[in-house]
XYZ file of C-alpha atoms in Angstrom:
617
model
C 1.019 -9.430 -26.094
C -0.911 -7.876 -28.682
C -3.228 -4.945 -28.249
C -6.887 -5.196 -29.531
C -9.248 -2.598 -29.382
C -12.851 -1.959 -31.300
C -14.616 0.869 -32.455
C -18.474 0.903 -32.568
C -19.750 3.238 -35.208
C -23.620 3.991 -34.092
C -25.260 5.284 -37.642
C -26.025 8.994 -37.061
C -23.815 9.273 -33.676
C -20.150 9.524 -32.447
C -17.991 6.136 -32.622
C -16.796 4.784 -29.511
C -13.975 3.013 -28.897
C -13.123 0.140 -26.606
C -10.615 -2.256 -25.007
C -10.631 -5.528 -26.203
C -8.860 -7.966 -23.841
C -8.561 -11.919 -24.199
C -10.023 -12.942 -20.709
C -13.097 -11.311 -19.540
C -13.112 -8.462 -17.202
C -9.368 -7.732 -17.780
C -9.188 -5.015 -19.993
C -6.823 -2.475 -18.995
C -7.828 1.129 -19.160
C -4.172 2.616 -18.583
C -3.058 1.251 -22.074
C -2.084 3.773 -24.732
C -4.801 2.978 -27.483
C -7.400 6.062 -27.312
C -10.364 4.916 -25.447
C -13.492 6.284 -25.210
C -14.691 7.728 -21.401
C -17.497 5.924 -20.398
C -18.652 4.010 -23.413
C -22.074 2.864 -24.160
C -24.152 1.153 -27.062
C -27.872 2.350 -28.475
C -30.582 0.378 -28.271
C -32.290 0.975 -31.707
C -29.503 2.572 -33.804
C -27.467 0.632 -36.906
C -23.906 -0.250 -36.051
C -20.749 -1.608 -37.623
C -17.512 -1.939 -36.090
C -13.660 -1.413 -36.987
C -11.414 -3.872 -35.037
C -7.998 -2.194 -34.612
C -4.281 -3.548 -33.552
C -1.003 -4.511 -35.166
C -2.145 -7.802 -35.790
C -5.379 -7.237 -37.668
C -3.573 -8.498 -41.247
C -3.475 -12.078 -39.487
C -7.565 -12.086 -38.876
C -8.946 -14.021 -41.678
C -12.783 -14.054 -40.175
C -14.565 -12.372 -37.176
C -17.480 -14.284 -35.052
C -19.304 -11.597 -33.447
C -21.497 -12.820 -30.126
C -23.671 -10.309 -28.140
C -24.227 -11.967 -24.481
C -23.300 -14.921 -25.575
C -25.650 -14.932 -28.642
C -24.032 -15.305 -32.152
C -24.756 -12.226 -34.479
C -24.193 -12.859 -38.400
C -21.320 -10.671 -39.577
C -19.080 -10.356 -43.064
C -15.401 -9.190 -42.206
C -13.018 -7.633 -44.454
C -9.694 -6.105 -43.831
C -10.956 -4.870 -39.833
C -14.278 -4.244 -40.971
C -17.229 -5.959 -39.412
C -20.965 -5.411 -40.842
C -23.902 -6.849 -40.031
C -26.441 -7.656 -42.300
C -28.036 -5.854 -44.969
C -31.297 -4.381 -43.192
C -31.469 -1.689 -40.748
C -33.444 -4.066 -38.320
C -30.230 -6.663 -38.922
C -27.541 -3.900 -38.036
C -29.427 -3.015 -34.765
C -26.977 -5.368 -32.698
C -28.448 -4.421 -29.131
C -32.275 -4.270 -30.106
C -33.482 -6.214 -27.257
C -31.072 -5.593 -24.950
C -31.406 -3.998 -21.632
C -28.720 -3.287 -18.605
C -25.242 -3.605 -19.699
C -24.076 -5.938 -22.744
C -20.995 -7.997 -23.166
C -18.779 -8.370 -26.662
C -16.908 -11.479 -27.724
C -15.144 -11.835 -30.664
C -14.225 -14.955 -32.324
C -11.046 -14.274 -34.503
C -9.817 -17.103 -36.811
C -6.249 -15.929 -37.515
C -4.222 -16.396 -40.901
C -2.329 -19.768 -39.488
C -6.244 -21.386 -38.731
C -5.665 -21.044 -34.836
C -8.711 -18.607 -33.065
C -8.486 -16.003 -30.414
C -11.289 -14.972 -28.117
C -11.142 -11.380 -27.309
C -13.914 -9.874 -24.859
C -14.818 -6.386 -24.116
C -16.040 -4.593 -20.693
C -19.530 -4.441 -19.487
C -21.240 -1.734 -21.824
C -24.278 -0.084 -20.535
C -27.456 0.176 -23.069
C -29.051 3.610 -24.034
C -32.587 3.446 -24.664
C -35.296 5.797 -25.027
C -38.205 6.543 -22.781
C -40.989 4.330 -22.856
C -43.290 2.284 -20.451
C -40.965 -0.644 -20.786
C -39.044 0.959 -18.024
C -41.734 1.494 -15.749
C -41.722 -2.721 -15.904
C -38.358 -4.056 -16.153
C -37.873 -1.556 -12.366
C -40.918 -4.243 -11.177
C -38.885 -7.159 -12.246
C -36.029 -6.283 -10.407
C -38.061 -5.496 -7.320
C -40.008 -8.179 -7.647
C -36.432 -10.639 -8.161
C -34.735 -8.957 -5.476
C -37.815 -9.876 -2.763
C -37.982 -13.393 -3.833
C -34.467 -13.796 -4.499
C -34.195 -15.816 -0.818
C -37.084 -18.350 -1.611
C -35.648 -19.501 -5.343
C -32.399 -18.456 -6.147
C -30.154 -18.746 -2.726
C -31.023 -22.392 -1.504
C -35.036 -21.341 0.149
C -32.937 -20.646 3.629
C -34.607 -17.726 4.969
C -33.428 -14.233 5.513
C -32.578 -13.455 9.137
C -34.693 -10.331 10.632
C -32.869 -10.232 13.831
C -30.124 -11.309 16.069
C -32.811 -14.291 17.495
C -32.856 -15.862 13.765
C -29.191 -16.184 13.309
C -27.935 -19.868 13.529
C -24.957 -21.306 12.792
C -25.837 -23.375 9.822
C -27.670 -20.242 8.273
C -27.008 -18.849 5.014
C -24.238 -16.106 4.426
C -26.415 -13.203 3.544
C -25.135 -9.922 4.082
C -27.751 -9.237 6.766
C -26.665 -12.429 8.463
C -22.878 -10.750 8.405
C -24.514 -7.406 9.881
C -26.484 -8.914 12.830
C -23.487 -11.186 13.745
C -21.096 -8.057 13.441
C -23.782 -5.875 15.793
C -24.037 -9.137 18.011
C -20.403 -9.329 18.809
C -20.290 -5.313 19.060
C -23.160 -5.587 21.857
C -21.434 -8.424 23.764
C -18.152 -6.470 24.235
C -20.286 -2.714 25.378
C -22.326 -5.441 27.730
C -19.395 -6.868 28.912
C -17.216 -4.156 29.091
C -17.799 -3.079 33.004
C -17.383 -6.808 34.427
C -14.239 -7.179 32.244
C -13.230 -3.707 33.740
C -12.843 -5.342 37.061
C -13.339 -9.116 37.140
C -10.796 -9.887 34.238
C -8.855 -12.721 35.302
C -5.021 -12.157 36.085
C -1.911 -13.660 37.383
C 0.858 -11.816 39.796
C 4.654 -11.229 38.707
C 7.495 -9.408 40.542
C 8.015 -5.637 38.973
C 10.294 -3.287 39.748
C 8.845 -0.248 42.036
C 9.861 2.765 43.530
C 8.547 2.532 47.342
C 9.046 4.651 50.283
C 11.683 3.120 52.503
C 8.693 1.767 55.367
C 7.282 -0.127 52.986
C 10.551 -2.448 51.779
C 10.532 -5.763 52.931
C 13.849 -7.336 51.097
C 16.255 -5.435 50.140
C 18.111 -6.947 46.817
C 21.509 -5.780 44.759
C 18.905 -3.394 42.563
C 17.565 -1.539 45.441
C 21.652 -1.172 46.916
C 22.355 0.060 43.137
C 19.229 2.400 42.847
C 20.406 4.050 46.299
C 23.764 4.318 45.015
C 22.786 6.434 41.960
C 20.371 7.900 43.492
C 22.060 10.341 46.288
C 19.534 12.927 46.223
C 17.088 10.190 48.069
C 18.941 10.415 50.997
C 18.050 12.428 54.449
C 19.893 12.735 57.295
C 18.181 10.524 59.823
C 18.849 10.366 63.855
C 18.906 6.616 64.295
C 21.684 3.935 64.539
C 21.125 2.094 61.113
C 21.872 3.895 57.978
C 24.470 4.957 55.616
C 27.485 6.167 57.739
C 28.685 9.235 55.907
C 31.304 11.100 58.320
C 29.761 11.504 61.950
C 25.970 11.520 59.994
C 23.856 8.708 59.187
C 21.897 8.623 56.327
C 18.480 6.317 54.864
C 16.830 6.964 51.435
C 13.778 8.268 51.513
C 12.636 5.571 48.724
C 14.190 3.205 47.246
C 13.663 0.142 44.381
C 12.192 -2.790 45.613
C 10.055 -5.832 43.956
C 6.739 -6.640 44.864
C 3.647 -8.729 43.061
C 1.564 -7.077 40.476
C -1.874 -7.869 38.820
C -0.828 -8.553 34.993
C -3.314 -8.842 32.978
C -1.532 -9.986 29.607
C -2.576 -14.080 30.182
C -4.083 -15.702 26.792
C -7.689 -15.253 27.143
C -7.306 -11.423 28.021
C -5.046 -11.556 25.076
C -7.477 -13.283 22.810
C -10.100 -11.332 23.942
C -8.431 -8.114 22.092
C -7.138 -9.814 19.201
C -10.583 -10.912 18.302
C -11.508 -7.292 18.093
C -9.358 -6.481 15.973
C -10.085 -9.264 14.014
C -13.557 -8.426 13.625
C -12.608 -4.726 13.268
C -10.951 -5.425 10.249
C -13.780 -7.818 8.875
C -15.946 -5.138 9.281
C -13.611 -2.805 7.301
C -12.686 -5.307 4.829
C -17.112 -5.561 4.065
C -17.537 -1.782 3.889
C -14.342 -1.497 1.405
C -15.767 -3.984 -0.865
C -19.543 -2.726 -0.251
C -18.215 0.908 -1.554
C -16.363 -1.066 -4.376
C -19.666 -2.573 -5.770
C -21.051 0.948 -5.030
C -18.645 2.589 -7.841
C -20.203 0.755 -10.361
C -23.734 1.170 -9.826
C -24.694 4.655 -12.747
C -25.713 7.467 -10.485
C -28.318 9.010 -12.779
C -30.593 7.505 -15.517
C -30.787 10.523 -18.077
C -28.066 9.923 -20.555
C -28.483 12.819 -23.000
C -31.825 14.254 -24.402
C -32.751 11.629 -26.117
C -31.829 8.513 -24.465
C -31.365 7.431 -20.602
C -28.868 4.793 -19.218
C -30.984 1.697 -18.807
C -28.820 -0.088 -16.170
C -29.993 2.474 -14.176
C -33.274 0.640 -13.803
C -31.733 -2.923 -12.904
C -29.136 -1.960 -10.317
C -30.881 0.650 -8.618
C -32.786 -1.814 -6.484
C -29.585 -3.710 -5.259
C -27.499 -0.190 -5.284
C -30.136 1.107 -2.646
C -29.655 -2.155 -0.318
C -26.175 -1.951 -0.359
C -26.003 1.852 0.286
C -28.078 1.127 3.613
C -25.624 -1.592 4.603
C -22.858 0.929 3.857
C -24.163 3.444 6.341
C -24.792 0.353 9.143
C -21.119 -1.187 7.927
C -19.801 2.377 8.606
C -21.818 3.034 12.242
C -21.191 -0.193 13.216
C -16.827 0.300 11.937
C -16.932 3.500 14.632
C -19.035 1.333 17.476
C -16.019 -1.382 17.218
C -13.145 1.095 16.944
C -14.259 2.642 20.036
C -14.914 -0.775 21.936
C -11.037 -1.297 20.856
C -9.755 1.683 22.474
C -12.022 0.970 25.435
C -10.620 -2.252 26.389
C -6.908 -1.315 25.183
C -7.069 0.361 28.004
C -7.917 -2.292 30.467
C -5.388 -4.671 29.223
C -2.340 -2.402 27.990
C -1.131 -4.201 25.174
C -1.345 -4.140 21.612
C -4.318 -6.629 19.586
C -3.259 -8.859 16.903
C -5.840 -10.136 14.327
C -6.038 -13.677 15.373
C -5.962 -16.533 12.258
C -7.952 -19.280 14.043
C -10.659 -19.814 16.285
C -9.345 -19.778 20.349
C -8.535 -22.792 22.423
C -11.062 -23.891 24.490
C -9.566 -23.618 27.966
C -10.481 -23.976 31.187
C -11.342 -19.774 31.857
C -13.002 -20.162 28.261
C -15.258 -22.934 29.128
C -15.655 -22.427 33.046
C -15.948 -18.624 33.472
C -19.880 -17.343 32.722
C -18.112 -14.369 31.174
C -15.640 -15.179 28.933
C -17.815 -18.358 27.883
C -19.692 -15.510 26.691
C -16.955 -14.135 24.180
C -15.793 -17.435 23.245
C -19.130 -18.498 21.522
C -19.533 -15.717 19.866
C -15.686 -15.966 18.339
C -16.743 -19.838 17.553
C -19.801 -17.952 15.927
C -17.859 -15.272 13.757
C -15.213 -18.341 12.238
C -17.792 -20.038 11.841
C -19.248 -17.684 9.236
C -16.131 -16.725 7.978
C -16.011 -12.438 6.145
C -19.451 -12.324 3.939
C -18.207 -11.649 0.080
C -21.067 -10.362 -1.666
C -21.595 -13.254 -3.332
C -25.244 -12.977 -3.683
C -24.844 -9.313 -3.893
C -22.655 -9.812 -6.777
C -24.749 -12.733 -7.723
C -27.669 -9.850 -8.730
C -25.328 -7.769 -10.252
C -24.633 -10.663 -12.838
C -28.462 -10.234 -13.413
C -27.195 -6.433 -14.981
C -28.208 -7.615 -18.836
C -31.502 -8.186 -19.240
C -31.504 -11.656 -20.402
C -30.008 -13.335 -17.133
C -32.757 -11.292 -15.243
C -35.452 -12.384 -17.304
C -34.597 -15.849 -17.177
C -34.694 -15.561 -12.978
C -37.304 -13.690 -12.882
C -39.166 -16.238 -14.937
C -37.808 -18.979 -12.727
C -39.109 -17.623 -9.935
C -42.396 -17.151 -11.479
C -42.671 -20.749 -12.606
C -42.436 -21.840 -9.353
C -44.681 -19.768 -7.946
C -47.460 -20.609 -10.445
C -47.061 -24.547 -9.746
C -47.476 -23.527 -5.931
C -50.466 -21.668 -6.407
C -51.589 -24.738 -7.944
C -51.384 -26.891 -5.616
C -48.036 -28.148 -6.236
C -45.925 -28.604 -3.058
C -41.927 -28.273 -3.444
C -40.520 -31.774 -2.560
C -36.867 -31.078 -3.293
C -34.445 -28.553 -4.551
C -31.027 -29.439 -5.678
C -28.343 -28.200 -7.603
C -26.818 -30.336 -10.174
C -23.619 -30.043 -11.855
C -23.731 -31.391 -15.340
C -20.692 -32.530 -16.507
C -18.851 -31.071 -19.306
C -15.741 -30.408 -20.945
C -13.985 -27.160 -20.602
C -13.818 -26.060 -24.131
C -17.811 -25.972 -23.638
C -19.485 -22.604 -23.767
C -22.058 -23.775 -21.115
C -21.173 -22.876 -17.710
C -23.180 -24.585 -14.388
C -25.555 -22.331 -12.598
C -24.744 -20.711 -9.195
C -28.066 -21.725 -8.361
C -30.432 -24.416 -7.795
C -31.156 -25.423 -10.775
C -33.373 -29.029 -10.278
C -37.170 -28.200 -8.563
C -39.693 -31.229 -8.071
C -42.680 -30.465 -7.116
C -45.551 -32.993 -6.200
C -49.972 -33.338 -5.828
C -51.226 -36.044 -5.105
C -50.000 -38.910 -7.951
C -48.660 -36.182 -9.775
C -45.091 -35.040 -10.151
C -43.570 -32.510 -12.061
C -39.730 -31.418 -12.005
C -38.489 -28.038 -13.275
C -35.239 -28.204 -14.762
C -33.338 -24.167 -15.050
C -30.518 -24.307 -17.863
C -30.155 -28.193 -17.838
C -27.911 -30.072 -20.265
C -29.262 -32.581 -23.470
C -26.527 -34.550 -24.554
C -26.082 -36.458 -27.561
C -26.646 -39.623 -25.668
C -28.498 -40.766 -23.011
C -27.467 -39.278 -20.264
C -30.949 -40.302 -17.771
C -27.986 -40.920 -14.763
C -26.891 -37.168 -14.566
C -30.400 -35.807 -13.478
C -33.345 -37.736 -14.911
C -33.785 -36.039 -18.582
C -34.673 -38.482 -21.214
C -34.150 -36.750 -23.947
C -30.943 -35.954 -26.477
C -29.998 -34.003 -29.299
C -30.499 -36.564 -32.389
C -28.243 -35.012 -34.932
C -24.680 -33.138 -35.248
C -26.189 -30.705 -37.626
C -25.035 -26.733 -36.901
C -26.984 -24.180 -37.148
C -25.183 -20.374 -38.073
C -24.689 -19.873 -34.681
C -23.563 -23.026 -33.079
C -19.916 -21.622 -33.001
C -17.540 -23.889 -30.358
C -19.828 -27.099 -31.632
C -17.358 -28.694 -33.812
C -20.571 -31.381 -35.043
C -18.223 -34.290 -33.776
C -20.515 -37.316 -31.482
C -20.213 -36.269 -27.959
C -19.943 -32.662 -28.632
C -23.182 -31.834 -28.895
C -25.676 -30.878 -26.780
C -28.174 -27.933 -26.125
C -28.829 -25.789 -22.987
C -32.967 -24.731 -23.075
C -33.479 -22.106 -20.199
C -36.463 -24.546 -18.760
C -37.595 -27.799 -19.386
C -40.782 -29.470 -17.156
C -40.982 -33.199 -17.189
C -44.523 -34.562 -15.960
C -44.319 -37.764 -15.241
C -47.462 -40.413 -15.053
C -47.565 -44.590 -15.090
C -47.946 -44.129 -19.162
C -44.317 -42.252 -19.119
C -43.031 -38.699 -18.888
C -43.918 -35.821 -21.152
C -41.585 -32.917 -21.523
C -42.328 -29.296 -22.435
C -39.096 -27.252 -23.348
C -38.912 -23.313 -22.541
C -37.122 -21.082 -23.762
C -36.879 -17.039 -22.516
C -36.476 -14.132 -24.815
C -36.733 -10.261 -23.480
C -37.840 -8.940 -26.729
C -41.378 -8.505 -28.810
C -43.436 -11.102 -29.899
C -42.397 -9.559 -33.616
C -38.776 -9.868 -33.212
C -39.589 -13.589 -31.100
C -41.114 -14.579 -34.891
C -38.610 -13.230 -36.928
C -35.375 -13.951 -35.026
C -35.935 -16.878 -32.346
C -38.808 -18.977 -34.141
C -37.107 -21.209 -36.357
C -33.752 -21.984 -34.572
C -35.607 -22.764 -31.256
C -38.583 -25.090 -33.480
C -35.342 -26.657 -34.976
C -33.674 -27.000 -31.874
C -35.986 -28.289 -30.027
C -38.699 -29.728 -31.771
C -36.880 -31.294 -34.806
C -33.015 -32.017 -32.988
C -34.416 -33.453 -29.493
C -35.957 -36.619 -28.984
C -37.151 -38.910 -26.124
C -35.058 -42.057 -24.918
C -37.703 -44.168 -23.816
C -40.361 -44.544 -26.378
C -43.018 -44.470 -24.204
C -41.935 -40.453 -23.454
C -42.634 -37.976 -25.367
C -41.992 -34.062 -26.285
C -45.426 -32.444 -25.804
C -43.859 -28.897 -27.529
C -41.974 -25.999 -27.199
C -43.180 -22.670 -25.732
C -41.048 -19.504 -25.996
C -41.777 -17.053 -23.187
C -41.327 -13.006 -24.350
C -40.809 -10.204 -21.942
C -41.470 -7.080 -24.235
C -45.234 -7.079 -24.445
C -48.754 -5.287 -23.169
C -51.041 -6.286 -20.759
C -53.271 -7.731 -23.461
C -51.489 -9.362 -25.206
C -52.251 -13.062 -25.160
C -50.978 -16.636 -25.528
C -50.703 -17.669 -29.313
C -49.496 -20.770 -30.943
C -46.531 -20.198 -33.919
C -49.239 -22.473 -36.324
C -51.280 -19.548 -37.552
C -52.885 -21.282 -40.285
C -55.404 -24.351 -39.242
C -58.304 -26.066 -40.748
C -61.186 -27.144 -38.795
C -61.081 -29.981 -36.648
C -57.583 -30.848 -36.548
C -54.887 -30.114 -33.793
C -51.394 -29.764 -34.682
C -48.786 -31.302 -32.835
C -46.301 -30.760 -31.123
C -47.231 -27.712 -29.471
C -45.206 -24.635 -29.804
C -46.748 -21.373 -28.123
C -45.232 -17.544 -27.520
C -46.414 -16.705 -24.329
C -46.264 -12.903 -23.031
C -45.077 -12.780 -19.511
C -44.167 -9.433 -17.854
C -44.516 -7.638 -14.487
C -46.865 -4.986 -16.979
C -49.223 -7.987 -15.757
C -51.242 -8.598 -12.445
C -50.431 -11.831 -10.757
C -53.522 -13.024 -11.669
C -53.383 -12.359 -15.233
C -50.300 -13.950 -15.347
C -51.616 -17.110 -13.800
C -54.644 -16.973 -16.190
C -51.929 -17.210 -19.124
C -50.176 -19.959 -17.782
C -53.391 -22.037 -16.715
C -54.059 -21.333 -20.766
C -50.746 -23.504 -21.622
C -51.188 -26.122 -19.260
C -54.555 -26.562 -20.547
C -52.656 -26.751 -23.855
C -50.604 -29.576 -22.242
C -53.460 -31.947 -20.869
C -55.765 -31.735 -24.115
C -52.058 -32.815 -26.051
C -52.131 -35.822 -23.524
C -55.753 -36.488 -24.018
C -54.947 -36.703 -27.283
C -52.298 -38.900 -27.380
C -54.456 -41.465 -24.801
C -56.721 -41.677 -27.724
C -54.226 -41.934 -30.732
């Protein structure tokens, strides 16, 4: 397999270079090619890259994408530019957290490659920007439960936990500190009530106390001579004129044994949940290792990841100090009741039987639910842990963060939450769009109103109403620069907004498309404007003629506290509204609550004047 790498040339600062691999998250840093330590990109500094490897003569072009967006590039001979501003060269301008490369090679024989690189974090300079984007997070992470992870509420304590509960990682805890509590509670009726059954051993007894005497106890005496003591009595071992008895001897008798299934099960599932324990702390510390341990960079610039997974880092270093307690609580519970039962635990693979001692006997009924309990929720994953750490660039976080504020806003409203869904839109594989982890589908009613928030939904080049009740599709093949993987062909097209609201009404639905961009209103004019208007606004059209697109609003993340709504039309003459809408609209934690909800009642005002309108047209 071919070996790809990448250097980054920063103008005015030290290349770096990187692993290239051709799946994501599998470069591999053990490789010969010279790779930098630690790499990282600039915020606001001009770059060009050098792609390097044996087979760079068979690259005839080079598609450069930056989180997934598409970044204009000329390519010759390894070289990749970009542009010919400064502003057009500075790649990573509004990004934030960590970045991700992908590289589109079309080779010499007209087949492509994908290569990807490793999570890079941003550098960035101080500024008050910082002071916001730490809110976000804070402000994601605390509502995460309500929006993002199906609305099934945290558990507090061990009263909360149910069995149809969601896998959170505090759920795991309590469940872990619940089973570690039954067994300490337990432990002094187990000590001396655990149930038994009797078996013949072999003992060493005094002679008074045999009561059969078998071939083994004949044998013992026989090699044992120095047992023997001369005795005055009639029965004994004749030896010369001397009789002789052993002053013990072997014998069988009945003994408690304590190995029967439940006592066995019992220790197995502490071990078992032992090791589950272990198992969450290893992979805790794992997500640990890749959390930046200090913000300040150099002098000039400071790692802005920092600021994202700080707030997640800090949860899971508390759960790493309760995993770790709670490890040493259950290794010493262990050792506690090896000793009862003398034998060796197993981990067990499946939940017990339910038998009769199980289901009869108050105290191991006790144990058993709590085993049913622990299968039940199976070893937590840190999949919503890992979940926010997908949140690392900036763009992912906005868009939740901006989810979550939607929502919000409609409930503050008025606007109850009727249902909450997540849909899987079907698509092909060779698709770039990916389903959310999330729910994605939230309808919301008041009264005769009804109003559905769609997050990342799908607009096919049909009509596609059966899939989740959009009526609109993308009316044309045409590409824009950076529609690479749409090949233009009917039934390959399709676009992915961020948000789309459909209010409906008896006179038909009207739909407002969103779209989220962390960067300046500036940049949202001079980058975004056009390919979103054409996108959306020119390319998208209602099914039903009765529907219609009411606009287009672009929400921005790098603003001021007064900075205000604004429409793109800038130029107007009296009396006449243009149509369709299409409005930048600053939205940042920089904001109160209630000057964000002042800026969104703006564009909804926006959106019933446009239907007033149309009732009179």
């Amino acid at each position: 397999m071919a070996v790809w790498s990448l250097k980054l040339k920063p103008y005015g600062k030290q290349p770096v270079t990187i692993c290239l691999a051709e799946q994501k998250a599998a470069c591999d840093p053990d490789r010969d090619a010279p790779l930098t330590k630690d790499p990282a990109v600039y915020s606001d500094l001009t770059y060009e890259f050098l792609l390097m490897g044996d087979e760079v003569p068979r690259v005839q072009n080079a598609a450069v994408f930056v989180n997934d967006v598409y970044r204009p590039a000329v390519f010759q001979e390894g070289r990749i530019c970009f542009g010919s501003t400064r502003v057009e060269g500075m790649l990573f301008l509004d990004c934030y957290g960590y970045v991700d490369l992908e590289l589109m090679l079309e080779l010499e024989d007209e087949s492509q490659l994908h290569l990807f690189s490793e999570h890079l974090p941003v550098l960035v300079r101080e500024d008050s920007l910082h002071e916001a984007v730490r809110k976000m997070v804070r402000y994601v992470y605390e509502n995460r439960e309500d929006y993002l992870f199906n609305g099934l509420p945290k558990p507090r304590c061990l009263a909360d936990l149910k069995e149809n509960g969601r896998r959170t990682f505090e759920a795991a805890l309590i469940l872990g500190e619940q089973i570690a509590q039954a067994y300490e509670s337990s432990y002094g009726y187990f000590k001396v009530n655990s149930r038994f059954h009797t078996k013949k051993a072999a003992a060493v007894e005094d002679l008074e106390r045999i009561q059969t005497i078998t071939p083994a106890t004949l044998a013992y005496i026989v090699s044992h001579p120095e047992e023997l003591r001369q005795v005055n009595s009639s029965r004994g071992i004749s030896i010369g004129n001397c009789m002789y008895q052993p002053r013990k001897t072997l014998t069988e008798q009945n003994v408690y044994a304590y190995d029967i299934y439940e006592n066995r099960v019992l220790l197995d599932f502490l071990k078992t949940v032992l090791g589950g324990i272990e198992e969450m702390k290893q992979h805790c510390e794992k997500l640990l290792e890749g959390i930046p341990g200090k913000k300040i960079y150099d002098t000039e610039y400071i790692d802005s990841s920092f600021f994202i997974t700080a707030q997640t880092g800090k949860m899971l270093e508390e759960g790493r100090k309760k995993l770790s307690a709670l490890h040493k609580r259950l290794i010493r519970l262990y050792e506690m009741y090896s000793k009862i039962y003398q034998m060796p635990g197993r981990p067990l693979a499946a939940p017990p039987k339910a038998t009769p001692v199980f289901m009869l006997v108050p105290g191991y009924n006790r144990m058993f639910a709590r085993m049913h309990q622990w299968f039940h929720f199976g070893i937590y994953d840190f999949e919503n842990e890992s979940f926010l750490f997908s949140l690392a660039d900036i763009s992912s976080l906005y868009e939740s963060y901006l989810l979550i504020k939607l929502g919000r806003y409609l409930e503050s409203r008025g606007y109850v939450l009727a249902e909450e869904k997540k849909c899987e839109y079907p698509v092909p594989e060779k698709w770039k769009y990916k389903n959310t982890r999330i729910p994605n589908t939230f309808v919301y009613g008041k009264g005769q109103e009804r109003i559905t928030l769609y997050y990342q939904p799908v607009l096919y080049d049909t009509d596609r109403r059966e899939v989740n009740g959009i009526g609109l599709y993308r009316n044309n093949s045409i590409l824009l620069s950076d529609d690479h993987g749409d090949t233009g062909e009917p039934g390959s097209c399709y676009y992915t907004p961020d948000y789309l609201l459909k209010m409906e009404s008896e006179n038909g639905d009207r739909y407002l498309i969103l779209d989220a961009k962390f960067s300046s209103c500036a940049n949202v004019k001079k980058f975004y404007v056009k390919e979103l208007a054409f996108k959306y606004l020119f390319s998208t059209s209602t099914v039903r003629p009765e529907d219609a697109i009411s606009g287009m609003c672009i929400l921005y993340g790098k603003c001021g506290r007064d900075e205000p709504l604004q429409s793109v039309y800038n130029q107007t003459v009296p009396g006449r509204r243009i149509t369709p809408l299409a409005e930048l609209l600053p939205l940042m934690e920089a904001d109160t609550w209630q000057e964000q909800q002042e800026k969104l009642d703006m564009l909804f005002d926006k959106l019933r004047r446009e239907k007033a309108d149309q009732k009179q047209e």
